[in-house]
Coordinates of C-alpha atoms in Angstrom, one line a residue:
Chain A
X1 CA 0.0 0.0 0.0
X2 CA 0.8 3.5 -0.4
X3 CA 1.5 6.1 2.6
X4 CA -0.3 9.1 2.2
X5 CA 3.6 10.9 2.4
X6 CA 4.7 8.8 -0.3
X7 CA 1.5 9.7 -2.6
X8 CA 1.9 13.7 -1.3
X9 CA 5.5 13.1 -2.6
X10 CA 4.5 11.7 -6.2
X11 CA 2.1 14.1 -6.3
X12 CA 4.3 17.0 -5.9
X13 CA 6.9 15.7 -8.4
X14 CA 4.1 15.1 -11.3
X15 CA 2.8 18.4 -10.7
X16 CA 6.5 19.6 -10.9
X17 CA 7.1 17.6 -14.4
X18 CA 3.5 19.4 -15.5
X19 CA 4.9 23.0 -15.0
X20 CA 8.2 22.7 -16.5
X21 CA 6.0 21.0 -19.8
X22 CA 3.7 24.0 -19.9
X23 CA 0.4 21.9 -18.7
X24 CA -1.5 24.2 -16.3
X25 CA -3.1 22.6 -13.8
X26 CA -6.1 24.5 -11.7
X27 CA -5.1 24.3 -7.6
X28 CA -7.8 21.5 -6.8
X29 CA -6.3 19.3 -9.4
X30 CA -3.1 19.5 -8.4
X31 CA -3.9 18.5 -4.8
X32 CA -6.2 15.3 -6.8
X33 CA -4.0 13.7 -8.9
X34 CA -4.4 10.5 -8.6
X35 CA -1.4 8.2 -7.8
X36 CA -1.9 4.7 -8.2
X37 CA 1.0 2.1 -7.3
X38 CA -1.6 -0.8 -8.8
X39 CA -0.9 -2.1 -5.1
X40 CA 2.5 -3.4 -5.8
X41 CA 4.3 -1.0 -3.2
X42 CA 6.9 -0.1 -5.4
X43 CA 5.5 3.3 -6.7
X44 CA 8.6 4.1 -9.3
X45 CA 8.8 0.6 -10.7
X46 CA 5.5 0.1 -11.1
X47 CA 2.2 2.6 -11.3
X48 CA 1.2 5.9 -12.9
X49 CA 0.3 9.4 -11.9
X50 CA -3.2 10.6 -13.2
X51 CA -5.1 14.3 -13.9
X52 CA -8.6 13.0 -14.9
X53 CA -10.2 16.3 -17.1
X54 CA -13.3 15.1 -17.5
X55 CA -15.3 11.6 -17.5
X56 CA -18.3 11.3 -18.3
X57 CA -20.8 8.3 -19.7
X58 CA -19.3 9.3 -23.1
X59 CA -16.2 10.3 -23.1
X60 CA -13.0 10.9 -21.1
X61 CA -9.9 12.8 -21.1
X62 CA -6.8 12.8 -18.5
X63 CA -3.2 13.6 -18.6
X64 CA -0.7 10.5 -17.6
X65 CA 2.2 12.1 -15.8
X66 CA 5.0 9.1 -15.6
X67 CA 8.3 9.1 -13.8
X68 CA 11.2 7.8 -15.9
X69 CA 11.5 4.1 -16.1
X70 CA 7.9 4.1 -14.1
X71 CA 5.9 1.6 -16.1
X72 CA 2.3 0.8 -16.3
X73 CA 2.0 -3.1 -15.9
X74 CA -0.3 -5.3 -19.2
X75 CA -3.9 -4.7 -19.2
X76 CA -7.1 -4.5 -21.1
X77 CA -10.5 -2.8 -20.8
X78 CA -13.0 -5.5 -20.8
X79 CA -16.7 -5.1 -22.5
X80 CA -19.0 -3.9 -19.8
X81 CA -22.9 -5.2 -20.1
X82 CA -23.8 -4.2 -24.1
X83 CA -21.1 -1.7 -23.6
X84 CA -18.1 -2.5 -25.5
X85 CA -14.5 -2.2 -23.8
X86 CA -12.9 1.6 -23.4
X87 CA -10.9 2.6 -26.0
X88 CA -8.4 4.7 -25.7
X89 CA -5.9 7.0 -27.4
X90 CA -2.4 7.8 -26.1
X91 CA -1.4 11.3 -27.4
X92 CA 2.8 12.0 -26.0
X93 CA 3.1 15.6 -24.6
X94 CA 6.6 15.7 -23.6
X95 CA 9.4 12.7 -22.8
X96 CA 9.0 9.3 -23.9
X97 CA 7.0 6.4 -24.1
X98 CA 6.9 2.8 -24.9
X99 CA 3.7 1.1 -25.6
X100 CA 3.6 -2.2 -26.4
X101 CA 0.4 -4.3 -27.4
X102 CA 0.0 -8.4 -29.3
X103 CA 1.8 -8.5 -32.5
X104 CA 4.9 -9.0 -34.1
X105 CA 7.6 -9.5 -31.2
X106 CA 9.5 -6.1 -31.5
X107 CA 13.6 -7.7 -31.1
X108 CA 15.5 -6.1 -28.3
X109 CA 12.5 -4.0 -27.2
X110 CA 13.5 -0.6 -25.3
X111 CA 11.8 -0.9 -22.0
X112 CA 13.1 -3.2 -19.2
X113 CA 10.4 -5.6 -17.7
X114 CA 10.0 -4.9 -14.0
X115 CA 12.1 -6.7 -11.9
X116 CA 10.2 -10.0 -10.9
X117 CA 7.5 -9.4 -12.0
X118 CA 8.3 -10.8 -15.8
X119 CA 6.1 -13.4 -15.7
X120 CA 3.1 -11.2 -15.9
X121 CA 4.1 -9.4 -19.7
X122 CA 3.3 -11.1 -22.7
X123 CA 2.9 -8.3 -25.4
X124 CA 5.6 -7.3 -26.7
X125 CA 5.2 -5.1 -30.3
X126 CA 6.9 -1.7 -28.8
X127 CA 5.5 1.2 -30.6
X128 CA 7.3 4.7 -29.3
X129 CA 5.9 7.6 -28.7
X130 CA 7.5 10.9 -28.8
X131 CA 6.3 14.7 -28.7
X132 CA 3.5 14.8 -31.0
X133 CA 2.8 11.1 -31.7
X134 CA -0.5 9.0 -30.8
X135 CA -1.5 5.5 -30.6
X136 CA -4.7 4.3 -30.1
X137 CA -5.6 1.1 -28.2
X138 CA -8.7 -0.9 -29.1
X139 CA -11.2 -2.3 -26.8
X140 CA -10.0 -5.5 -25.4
X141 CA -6.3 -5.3 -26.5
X142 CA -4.0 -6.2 -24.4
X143 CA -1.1 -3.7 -23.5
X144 CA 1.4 -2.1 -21.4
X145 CA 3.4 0.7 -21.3
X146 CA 7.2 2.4 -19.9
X147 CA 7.9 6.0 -19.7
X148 CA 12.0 6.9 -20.9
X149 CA 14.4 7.8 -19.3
X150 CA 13.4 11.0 -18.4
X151 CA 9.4 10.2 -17.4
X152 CA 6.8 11.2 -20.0
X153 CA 3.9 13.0 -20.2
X154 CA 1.0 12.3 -22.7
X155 CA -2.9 12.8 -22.7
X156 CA -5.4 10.0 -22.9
X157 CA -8.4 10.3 -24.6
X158 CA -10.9 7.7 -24.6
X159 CA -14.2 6.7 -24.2
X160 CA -16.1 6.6 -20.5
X161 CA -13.1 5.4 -18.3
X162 CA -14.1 2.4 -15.5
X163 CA -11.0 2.3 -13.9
X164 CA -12.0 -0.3 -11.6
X165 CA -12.6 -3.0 -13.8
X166 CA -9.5 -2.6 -15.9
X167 CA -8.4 -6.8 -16.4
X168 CA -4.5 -7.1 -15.4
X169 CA -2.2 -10.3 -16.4
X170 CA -0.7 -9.9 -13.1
X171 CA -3.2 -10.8 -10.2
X172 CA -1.8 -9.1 -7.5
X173 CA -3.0 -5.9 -9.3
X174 CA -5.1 -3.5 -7.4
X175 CA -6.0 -0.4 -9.8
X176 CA -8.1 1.5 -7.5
X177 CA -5.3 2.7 -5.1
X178 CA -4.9 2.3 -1.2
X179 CA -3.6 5.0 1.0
X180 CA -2.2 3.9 4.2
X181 CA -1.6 6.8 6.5
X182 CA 1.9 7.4 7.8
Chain B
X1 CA -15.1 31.9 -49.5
X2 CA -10.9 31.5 -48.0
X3 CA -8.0 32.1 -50.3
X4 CA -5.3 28.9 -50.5
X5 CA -2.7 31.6 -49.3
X6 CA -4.9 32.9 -46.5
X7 CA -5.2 29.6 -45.3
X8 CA -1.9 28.8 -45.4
X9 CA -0.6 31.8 -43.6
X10 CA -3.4 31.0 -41.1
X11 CA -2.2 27.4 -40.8
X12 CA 1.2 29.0 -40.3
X13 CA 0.6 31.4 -37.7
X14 CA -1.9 28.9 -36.0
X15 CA 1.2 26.6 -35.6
X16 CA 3.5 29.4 -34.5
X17 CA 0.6 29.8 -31.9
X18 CA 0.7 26.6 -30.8
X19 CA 5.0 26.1 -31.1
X20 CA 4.7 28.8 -28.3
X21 CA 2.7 27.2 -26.2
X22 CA 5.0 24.0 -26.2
X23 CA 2.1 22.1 -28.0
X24 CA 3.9 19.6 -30.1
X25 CA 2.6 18.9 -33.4
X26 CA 3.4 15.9 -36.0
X27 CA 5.0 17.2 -39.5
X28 CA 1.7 16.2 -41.1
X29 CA -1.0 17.6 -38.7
X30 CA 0.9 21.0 -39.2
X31 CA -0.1 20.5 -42.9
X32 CA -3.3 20.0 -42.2
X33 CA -4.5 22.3 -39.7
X34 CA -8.2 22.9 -40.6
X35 CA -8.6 26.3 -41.0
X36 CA -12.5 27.5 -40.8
X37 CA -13.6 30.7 -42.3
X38 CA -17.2 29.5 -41.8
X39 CA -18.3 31.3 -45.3
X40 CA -18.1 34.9 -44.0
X41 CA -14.9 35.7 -45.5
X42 CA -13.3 37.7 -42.5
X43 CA -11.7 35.0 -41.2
X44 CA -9.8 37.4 -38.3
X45 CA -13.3 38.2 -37.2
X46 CA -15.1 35.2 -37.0
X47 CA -13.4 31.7 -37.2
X48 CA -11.2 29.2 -35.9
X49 CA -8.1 26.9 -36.8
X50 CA -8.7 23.0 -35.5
X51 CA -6.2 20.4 -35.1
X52 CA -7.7 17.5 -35.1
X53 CA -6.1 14.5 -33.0
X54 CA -8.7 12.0 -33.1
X55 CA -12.4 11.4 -33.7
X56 CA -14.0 7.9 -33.7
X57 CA -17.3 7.4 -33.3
X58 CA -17.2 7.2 -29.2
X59 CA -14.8 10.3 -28.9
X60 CA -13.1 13.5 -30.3
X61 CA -10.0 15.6 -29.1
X62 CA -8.6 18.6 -30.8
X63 CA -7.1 21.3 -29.9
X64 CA -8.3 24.8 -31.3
X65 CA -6.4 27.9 -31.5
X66 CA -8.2 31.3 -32.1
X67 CA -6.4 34.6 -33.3
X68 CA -6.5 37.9 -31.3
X69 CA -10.5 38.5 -30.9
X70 CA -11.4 35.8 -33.0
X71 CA -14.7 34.5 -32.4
X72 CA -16.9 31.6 -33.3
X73 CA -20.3 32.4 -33.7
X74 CA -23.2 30.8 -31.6
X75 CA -24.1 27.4 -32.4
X76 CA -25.3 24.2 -31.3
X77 CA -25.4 20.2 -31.9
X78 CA -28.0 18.7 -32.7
X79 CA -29.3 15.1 -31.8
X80 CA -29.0 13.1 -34.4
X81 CA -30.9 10.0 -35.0
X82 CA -31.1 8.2 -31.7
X83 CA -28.0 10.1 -30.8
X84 CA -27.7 12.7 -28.3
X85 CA -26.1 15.9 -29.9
X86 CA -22.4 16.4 -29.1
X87 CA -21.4 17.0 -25.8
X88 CA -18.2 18.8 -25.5
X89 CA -15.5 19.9 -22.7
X90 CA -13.6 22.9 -23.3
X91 CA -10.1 23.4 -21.5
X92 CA -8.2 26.4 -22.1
X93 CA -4.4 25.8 -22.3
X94 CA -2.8 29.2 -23.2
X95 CA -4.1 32.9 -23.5
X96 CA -7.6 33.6 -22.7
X97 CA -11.0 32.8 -24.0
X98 CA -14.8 34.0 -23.3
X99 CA -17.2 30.9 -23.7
X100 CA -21.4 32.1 -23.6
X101 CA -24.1 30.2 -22.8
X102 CA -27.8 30.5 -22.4
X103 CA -29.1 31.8 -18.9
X104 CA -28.2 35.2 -16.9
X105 CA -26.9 37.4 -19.0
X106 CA -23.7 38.6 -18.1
X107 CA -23.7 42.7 -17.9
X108 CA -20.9 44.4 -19.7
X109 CA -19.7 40.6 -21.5
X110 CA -15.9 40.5 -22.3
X111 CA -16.2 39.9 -25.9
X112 CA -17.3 42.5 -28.7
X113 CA -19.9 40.9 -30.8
X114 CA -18.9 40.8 -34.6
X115 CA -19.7 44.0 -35.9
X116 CA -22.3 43.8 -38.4
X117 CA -23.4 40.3 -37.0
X118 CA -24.6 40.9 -33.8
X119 CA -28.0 40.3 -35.1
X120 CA -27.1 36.5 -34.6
X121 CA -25.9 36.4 -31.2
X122 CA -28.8 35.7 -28.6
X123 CA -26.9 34.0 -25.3
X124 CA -25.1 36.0 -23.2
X125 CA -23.8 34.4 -20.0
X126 CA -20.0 34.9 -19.6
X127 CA -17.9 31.9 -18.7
X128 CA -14.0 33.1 -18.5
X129 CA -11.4 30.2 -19.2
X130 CA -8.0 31.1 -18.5
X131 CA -5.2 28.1 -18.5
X132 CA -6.2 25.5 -16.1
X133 CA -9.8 26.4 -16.7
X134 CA -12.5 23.9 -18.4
X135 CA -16.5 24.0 -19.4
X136 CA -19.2 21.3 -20.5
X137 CA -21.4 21.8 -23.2
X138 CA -24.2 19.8 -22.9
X139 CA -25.8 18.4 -26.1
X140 CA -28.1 21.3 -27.8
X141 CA -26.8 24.0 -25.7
X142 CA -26.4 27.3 -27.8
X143 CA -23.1 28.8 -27.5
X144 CA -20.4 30.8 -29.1
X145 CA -16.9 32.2 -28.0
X146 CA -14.1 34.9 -28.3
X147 CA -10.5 34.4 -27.7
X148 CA -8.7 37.6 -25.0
X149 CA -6.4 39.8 -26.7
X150 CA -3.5 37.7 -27.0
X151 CA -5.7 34.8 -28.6
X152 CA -6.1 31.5 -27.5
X153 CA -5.3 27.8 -27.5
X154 CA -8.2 25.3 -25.4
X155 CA -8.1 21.5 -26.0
X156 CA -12.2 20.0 -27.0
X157 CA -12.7 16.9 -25.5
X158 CA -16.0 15.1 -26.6
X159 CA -18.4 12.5 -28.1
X160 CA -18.2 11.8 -31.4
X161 CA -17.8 14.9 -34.0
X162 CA -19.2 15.3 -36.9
X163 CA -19.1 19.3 -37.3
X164 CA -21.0 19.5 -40.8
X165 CA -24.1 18.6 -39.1
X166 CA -23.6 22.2 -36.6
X167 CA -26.5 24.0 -36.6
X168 CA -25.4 28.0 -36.2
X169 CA -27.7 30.6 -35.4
X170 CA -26.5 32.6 -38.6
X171 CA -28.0 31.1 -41.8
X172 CA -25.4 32.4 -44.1
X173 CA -22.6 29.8 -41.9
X174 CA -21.1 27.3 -43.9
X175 CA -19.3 25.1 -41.2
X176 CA -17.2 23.2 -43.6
X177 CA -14.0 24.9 -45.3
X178 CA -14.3 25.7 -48.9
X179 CA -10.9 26.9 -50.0
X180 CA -10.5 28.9 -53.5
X181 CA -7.3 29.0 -55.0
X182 CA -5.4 31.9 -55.8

C-alpha cells in the first residue's frame, strides 16, 4: 500500500514535471492527482500518476504524468454489459513512451520488464511515442506501457473510463489505489 | 469563400501559436491544420483553426487555436438520429477565452460581438477560461466564444464529431471549409 507521504510526494513531483511541460493545472487538481502504485508497493517501478479532465458516460480525457523508467503493468478494458471495452488513445506531450500491445515481437524492445514481476508481460510489439505522436488502443487489447528515461507526459483520450474494472495479467494488481496513512 | 494563401498563412501562424505554447505537433498535422472561415470571409473576425487528434465514433479531441479576438459564432449540436447531440468539454491551455451560454446574461460581456453580425448572437452568459480552466457543453446548448487579446489555445474533448451537421444561429454559416485558389 501507499502512505499518504509517499503519494503527497509523487504528487508533488508530477505536478513539478507538468509545470516545467507547460500543462496548467487548476489548484484542486493539483492537490487530486491521482497516484496509483496498482498495489504493488513499489510506486517508481510500477504505477502511474493521473489528472482526470473530465469523465463522463461518453467520453473521457486525462493527462498520464509518468516518472522515468515508471511503467504501467499489461492490461485491457473489458466489454461492460452491451457496452463494448474503453478505447483509448495515447497522445505523448513531452518525454518518452513505450507502448507495447499483441503482435509481431518487436527484437531487443527498449523498455526493461520490472524486476520480478516478468512473468506477468506477454505483449511485446513496442510502438514509441515521442512529442506529437499518438497511438490508439482498441477495446479488449492487451497492452502495457514504460515512460523513458526521463518520465513522460502524454494525454489520454478515450471513451467513459471504468478504472475499476481494468483486467491485469498480473493478479496481485489493485487499480483502484490504497492510502495507508503514515 | 478562403484564399489557399490565406489559409496557409493561417495554418502557419496557428502553428507558431501553438509552437509557443510548447504544444507539439506531428509534420503532417501541421499541414493540415483545418482552417475554418465559416463562409463569411473575415476570417480574423469570425473563425477558428482545429487540429484535429482523433475522432472515432465514441470520442473526439482537438485542440483549437483562435487569433487575437477571433470569435466563433453561436451554435449548437444537434441530436442526431437516436444520438444525443455532441457534448463537449472545453479546457483552455494558453491565452484567454470568453465561452457564452444561455441563462443570466452577463452585464458588460468581455467579448465584442462581430460588428455587423450581432444580429445572430442571442446568449449572453460569460464563462472566462484562463489556463487550467475547463466547461461542459451539454448536447443542444447554444453557444459561441471569443479568444482575450493575446488569442487562445483550449483543448475539445467530446463525443463523437461530426461538425458539418452544426447548426449556427446565422443562416449564411457554412461550417465546412471551402478553400478557393489563388
Amino acid at each position: 500500500m501507499l502512505t499518504r507521504r509517499k503519494m503527497l510526494e509523487a504528487q508533488e513531483r508530477a505536478a513539478a514535471m507538468l509545470d516545467r511541460a507547460g500543462i496548467v493545472l487548476a489548484d484542486k487538481e493539483r492537490l487530486e492527482i491521482e497516484v496509483a502504485d496498482l498495489g504493488l508497493g513499489d510506486l517508481q517501478k510500477s504505477g502511474l500518476q493521473v489528472v482526470t479532465y473530465i469523465n463522463t458516460d461518453r467520453y473521457c480525457a486525462k493527462e498520464l504524468v509518468m516518472f522515468p523508467r515508471q511503467t504501467c503493468p499489461e492490461h485491457r478494458h473489458p466489454t461492460i454489459g452491451d457496452q463494448p471495452g474503453k478505447m483509448e488513445t495515447f497522445r505523448c506531450r513531452w518525454g518518452k513512451v513505450w507502448l507495447y500491445i499483441a503482435g509481431e515481437h518487436t527484437p531487443n524492445i527498449r523498455a526493461q520488464l520490472p524486476e520480478g514481476d516478468q512473468g506477468y508481460y506477454t505483449v511485446f510489439h513496442e510502438i514509441e511515442l515521442n512529442p506529437g505522436d499518438q497511438s490508439t488502443i482498441l477495446p479488449g487489447q492487451l497492452h502495457w506501457f514504460q515512460a523513458g528515461d526521463d518520465g513522460a507526459i502524454f494525454s489520454e483520450f478515450s471513451s467513459s473510463s471504468r478504472d475499476e474494472l481494468d483486467l491485469f495479467t498480473d493478479p496481485r494488481i489493485q487499480r483502484i489505489p490504497v492510502i495507508q496513512p503514515d
